[in-house]
CSV table of C-alpha atoms in Angstrom, one decimal:
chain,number,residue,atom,x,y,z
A,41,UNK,CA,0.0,0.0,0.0
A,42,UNK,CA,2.6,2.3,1.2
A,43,UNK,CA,4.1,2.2,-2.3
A,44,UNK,CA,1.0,4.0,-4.0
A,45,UNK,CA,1.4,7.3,-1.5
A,46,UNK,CA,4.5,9.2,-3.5
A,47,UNK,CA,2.5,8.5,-7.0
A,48,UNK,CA,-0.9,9.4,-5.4
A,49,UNK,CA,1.0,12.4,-4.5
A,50,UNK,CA,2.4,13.0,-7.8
A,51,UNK,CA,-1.6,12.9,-9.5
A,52,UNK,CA,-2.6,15.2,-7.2
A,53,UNK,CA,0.2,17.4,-8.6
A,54,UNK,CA,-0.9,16.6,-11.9
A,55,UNK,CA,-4.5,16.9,-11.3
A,56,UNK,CA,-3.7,20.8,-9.7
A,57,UNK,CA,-2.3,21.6,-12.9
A,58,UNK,CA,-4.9,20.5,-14.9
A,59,UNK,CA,-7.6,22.6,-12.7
A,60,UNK,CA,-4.7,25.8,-13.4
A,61,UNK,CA,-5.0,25.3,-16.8
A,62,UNK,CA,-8.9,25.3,-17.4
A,63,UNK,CA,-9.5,28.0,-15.1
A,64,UNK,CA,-6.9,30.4,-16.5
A,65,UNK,CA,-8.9,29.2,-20.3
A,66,UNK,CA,-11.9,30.6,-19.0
A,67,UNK,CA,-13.4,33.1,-21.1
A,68,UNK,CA,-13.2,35.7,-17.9
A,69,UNK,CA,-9.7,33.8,-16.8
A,70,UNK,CA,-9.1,33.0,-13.3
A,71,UNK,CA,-5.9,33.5,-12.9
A,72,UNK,CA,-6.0,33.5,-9.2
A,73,UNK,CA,-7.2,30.2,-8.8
A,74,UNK,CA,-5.1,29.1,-11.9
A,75,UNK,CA,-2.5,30.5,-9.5
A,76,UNK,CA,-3.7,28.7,-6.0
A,77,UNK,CA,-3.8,25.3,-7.9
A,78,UNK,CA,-0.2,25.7,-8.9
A,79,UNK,CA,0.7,26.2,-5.6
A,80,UNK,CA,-1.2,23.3,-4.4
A,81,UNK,CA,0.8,21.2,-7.3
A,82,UNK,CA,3.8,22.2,-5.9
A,83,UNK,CA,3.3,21.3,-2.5
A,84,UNK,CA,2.3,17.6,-3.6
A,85,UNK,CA,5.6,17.9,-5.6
A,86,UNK,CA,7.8,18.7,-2.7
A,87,UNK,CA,5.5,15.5,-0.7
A,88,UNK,CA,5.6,13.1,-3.5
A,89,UNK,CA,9.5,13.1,-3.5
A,90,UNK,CA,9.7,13.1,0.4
A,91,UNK,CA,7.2,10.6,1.3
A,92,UNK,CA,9.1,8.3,-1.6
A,93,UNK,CA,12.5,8.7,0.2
A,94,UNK,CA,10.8,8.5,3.8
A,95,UNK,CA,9.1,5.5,2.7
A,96,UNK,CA,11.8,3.9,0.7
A,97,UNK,CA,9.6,3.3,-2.1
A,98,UNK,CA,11.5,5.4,-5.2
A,99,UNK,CA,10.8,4.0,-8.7
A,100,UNK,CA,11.9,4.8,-12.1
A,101,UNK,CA,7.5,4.7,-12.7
A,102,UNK,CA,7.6,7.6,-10.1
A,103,UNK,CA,10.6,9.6,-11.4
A,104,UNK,CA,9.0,9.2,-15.1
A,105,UNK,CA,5.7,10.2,-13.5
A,106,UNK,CA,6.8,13.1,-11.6
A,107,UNK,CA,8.2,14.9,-15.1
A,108,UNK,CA,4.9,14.1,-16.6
A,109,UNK,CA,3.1,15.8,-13.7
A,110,UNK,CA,5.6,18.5,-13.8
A,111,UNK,CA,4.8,19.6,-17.2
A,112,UNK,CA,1.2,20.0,-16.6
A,113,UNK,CA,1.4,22.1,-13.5
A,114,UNK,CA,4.7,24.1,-14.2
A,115,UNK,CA,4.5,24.2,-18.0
A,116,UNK,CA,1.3,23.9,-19.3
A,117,UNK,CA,-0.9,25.7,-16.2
A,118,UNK,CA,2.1,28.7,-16.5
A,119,UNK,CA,1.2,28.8,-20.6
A,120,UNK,CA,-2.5,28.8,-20.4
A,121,UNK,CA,-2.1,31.6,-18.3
A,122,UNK,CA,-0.2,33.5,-20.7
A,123,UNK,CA,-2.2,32.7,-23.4
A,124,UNK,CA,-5.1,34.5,-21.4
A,125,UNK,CA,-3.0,37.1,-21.4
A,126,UNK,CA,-1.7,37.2,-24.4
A,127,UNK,CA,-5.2,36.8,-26.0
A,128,UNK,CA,-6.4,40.1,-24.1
A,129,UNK,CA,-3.6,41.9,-24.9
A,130,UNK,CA,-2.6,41.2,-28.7
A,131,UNK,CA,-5.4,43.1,-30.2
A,132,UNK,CA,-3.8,46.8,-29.0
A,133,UNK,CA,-0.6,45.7,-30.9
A,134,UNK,CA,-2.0,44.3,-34.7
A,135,UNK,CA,-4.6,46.0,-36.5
A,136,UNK,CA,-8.3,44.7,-36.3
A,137,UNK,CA,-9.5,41.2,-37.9
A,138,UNK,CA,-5.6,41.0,-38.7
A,139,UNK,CA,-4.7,37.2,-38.2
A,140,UNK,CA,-1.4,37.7,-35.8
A,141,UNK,CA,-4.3,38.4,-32.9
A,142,UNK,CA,-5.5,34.9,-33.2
A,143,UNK,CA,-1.7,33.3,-34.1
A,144,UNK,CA,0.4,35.2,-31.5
A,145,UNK,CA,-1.2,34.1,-28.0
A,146,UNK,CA,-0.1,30.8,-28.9
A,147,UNK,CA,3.5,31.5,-28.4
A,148,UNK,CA,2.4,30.9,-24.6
A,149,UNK,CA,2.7,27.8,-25.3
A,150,UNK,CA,7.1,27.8,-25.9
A,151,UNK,CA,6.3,27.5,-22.0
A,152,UNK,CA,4.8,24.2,-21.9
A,153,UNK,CA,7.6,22.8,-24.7
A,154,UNK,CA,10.5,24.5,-22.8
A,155,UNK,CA,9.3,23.0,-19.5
A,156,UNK,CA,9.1,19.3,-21.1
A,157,UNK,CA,12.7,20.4,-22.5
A,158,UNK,CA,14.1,21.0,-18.7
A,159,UNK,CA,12.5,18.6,-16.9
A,160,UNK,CA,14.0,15.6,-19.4
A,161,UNK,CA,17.2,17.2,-19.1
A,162,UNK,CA,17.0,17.5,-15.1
A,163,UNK,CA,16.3,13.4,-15.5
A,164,UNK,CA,19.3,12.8,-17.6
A,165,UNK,CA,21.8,15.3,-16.1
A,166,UNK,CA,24.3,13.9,-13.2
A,167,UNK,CA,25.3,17.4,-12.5
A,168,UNK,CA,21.7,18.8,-10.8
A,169,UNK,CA,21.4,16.4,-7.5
A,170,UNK,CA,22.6,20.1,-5.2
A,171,UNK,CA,22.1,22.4,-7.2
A,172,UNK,CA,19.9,23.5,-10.5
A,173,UNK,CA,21.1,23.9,-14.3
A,174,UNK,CA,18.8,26.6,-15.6
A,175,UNK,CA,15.4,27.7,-14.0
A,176,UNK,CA,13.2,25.0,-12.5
A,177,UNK,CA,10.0,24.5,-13.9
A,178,UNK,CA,8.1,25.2,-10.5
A,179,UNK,CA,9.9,28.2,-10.3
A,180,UNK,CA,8.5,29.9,-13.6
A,181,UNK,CA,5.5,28.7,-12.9
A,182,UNK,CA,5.1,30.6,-10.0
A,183,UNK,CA,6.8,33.7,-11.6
A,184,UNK,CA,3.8,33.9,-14.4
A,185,UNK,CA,1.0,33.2,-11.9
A,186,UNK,CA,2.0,35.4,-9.5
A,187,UNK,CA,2.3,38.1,-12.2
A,188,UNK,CA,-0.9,37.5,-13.6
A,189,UNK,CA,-3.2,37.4,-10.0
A,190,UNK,CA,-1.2,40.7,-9.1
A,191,UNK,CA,-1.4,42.8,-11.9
A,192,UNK,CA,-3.4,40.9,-15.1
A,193,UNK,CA,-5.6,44.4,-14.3
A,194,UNK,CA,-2.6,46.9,-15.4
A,195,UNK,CA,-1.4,44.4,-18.2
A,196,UNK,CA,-5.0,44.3,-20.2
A,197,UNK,CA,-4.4,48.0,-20.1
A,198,UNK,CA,-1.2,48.9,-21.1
A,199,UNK,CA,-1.0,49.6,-24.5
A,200,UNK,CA,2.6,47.7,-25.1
A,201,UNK,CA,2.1,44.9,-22.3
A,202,UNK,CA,1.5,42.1,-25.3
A,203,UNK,CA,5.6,42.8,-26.3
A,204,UNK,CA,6.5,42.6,-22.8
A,205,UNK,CA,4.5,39.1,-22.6
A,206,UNK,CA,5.9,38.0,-25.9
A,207,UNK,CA,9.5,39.2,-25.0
A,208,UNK,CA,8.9,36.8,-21.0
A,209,UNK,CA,8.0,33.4,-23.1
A,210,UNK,CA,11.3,33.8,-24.7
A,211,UNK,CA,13.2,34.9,-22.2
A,212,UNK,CA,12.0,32.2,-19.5
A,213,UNK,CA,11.6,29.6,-22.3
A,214,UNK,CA,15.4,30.3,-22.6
A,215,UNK,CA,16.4,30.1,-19.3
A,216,UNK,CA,14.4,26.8,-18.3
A,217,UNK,CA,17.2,25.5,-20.7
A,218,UNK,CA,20.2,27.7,-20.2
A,219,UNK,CA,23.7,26.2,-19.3
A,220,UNK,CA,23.4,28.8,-15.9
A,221,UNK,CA,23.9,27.2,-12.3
A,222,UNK,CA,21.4,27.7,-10.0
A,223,UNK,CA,21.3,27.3,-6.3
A,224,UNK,CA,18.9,24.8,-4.5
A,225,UNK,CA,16.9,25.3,-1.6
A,226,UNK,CA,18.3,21.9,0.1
A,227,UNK,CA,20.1,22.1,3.5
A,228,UNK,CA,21.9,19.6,4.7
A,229,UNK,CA,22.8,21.7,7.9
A,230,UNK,CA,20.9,24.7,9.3
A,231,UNK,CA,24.0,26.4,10.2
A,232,UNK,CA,24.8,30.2,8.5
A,233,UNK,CA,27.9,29.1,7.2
A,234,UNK,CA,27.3,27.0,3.3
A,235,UNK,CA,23.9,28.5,4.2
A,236,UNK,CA,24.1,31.7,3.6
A,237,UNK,CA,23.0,32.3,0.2
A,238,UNK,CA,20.0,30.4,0.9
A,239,UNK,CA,19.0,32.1,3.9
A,240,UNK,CA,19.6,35.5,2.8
A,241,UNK,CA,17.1,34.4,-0.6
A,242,UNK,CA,14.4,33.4,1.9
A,243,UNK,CA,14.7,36.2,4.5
A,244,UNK,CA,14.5,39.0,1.2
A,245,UNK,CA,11.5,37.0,0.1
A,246,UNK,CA,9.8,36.3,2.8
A,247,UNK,CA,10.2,40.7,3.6
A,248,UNK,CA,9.3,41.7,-0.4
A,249,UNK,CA,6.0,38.8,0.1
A,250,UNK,CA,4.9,40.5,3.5
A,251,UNK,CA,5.5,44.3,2.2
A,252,UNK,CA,4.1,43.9,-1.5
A,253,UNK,CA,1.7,40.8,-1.4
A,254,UNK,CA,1.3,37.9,-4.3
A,255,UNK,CA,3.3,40.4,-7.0
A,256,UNK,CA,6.4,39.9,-4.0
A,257,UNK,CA,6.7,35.9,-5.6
A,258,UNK,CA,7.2,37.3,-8.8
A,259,UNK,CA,10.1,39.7,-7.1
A,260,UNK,CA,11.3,36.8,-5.4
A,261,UNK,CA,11.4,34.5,-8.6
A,262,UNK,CA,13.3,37.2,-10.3
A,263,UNK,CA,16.0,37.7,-7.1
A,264,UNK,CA,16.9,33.8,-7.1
A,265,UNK,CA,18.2,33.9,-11.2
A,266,UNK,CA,20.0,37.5,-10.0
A,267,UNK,CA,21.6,35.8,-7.0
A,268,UNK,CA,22.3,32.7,-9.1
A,269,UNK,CA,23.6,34.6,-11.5
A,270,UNK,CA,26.2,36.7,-9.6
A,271,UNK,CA,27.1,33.7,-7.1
A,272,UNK,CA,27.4,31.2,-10.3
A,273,UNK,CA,26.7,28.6,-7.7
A,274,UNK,CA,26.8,24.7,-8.5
């Protein structure tokens, strides 16, 4: 029996993403549920993976499993959402009945294919057991849905916001898959020293999150690739 808890974990991950996705496709999207149901999807994904060690019941079924779920609520949820976006936003940017403001939302979806992209390199690649190469998936995921619940409002009406949107799926397809180190919230002590990088990430966060609400996990998305970027950690 025990065997079945990590995997029933990972579905409910899975099955998070799936609500995400539909209610961010609404025709009025709901991108703060979209947003609450990723979050839920990435608590079962921290769960799934500890109750599997705890248990001793890894599997290569679970580790394929996981990725699958993965893509649903960190790549597809995240693109849905921008494709709501998108879709509200194009029409200032391309003239009227033109047929770029039915084509271009759908570059949302480089998300979901650059998510798919990093998650089967994170299963093949030896180097990421302590530390990250490139963005992880929950971590963009977050960055978009947090963006959207905070300010979707100021988005729909700034007149340029659809080349802002355009010019964040390439530039966070990009860096799911970039060749950049970046640090991992795993402690293996709770001492400062070896810690310090983390804590200091966590203690900003936790101070932008309590002083500027949901838009602070965008901020805090945004300060991990700065910090992994000047630390170059591995």
């Amino acid at each position: 029996m025990k065997k079945h808890i990590p995997n029933t974990l990972t579905l409910c991950n899975l099955i998070c993403g799936c609500i995400a996705a539909y209610m961010a496709l609404q025709p009025e999207p709901q991108y703060a549920t979209a947003f609450y149901f990723i979050i839920g999807g990435a608590v079962f994904d921290f769960f799934d993976g500890f109750a599997a060690r705890l248990l001793h019941v890894s599997s290569p079924l679970g580790k394929e499993l996981d990725s699958l779920a993965d893509d649903i609520t960190f790549g597809m949820a995240p693109a849905a959402i921008v494709f709501a976006m998108l879709r509200q936003t194009v029409p200032a940017i391309v003239p009227e009945g033109h047929w770029a403001t039915t084509a271009l939302p759908f570059a949302a979806f480089l998300i979901a294919a650059f998510s798919a992209l990093r998650l089967a390199k994170f299963n093949l690649d030896e180097r990421q057991t302590t530390s990250f190469i490139g963005l992880p998936t929950p971590a963009n995921a977050l960055f978009w849905g947090a963006l959207a619940t905070a300010a979707h409002t100021h988005i729909a009406t700034t007149p340029w916001a659809a080349w802002a949107l355009l010019a964040g799926v390439v530039a966070s397809s990009l860096i799911l898959v970039a060749e950049v180190p970046m640090f991992a919230l795993k402690f293996k002590h709770f001492g400062w020293k070896g810690n310090a990088l983390r804590y200091t990430f966590l203690i900003v966060s936790a101070a932008l999150i309590i002083s500027f609400g949901l838009v602070a996990v965008a901020l805090a998305v945004v300060l991990y690739v700065l910090l992994s970027l000047l630390t170059q950690h591995r």
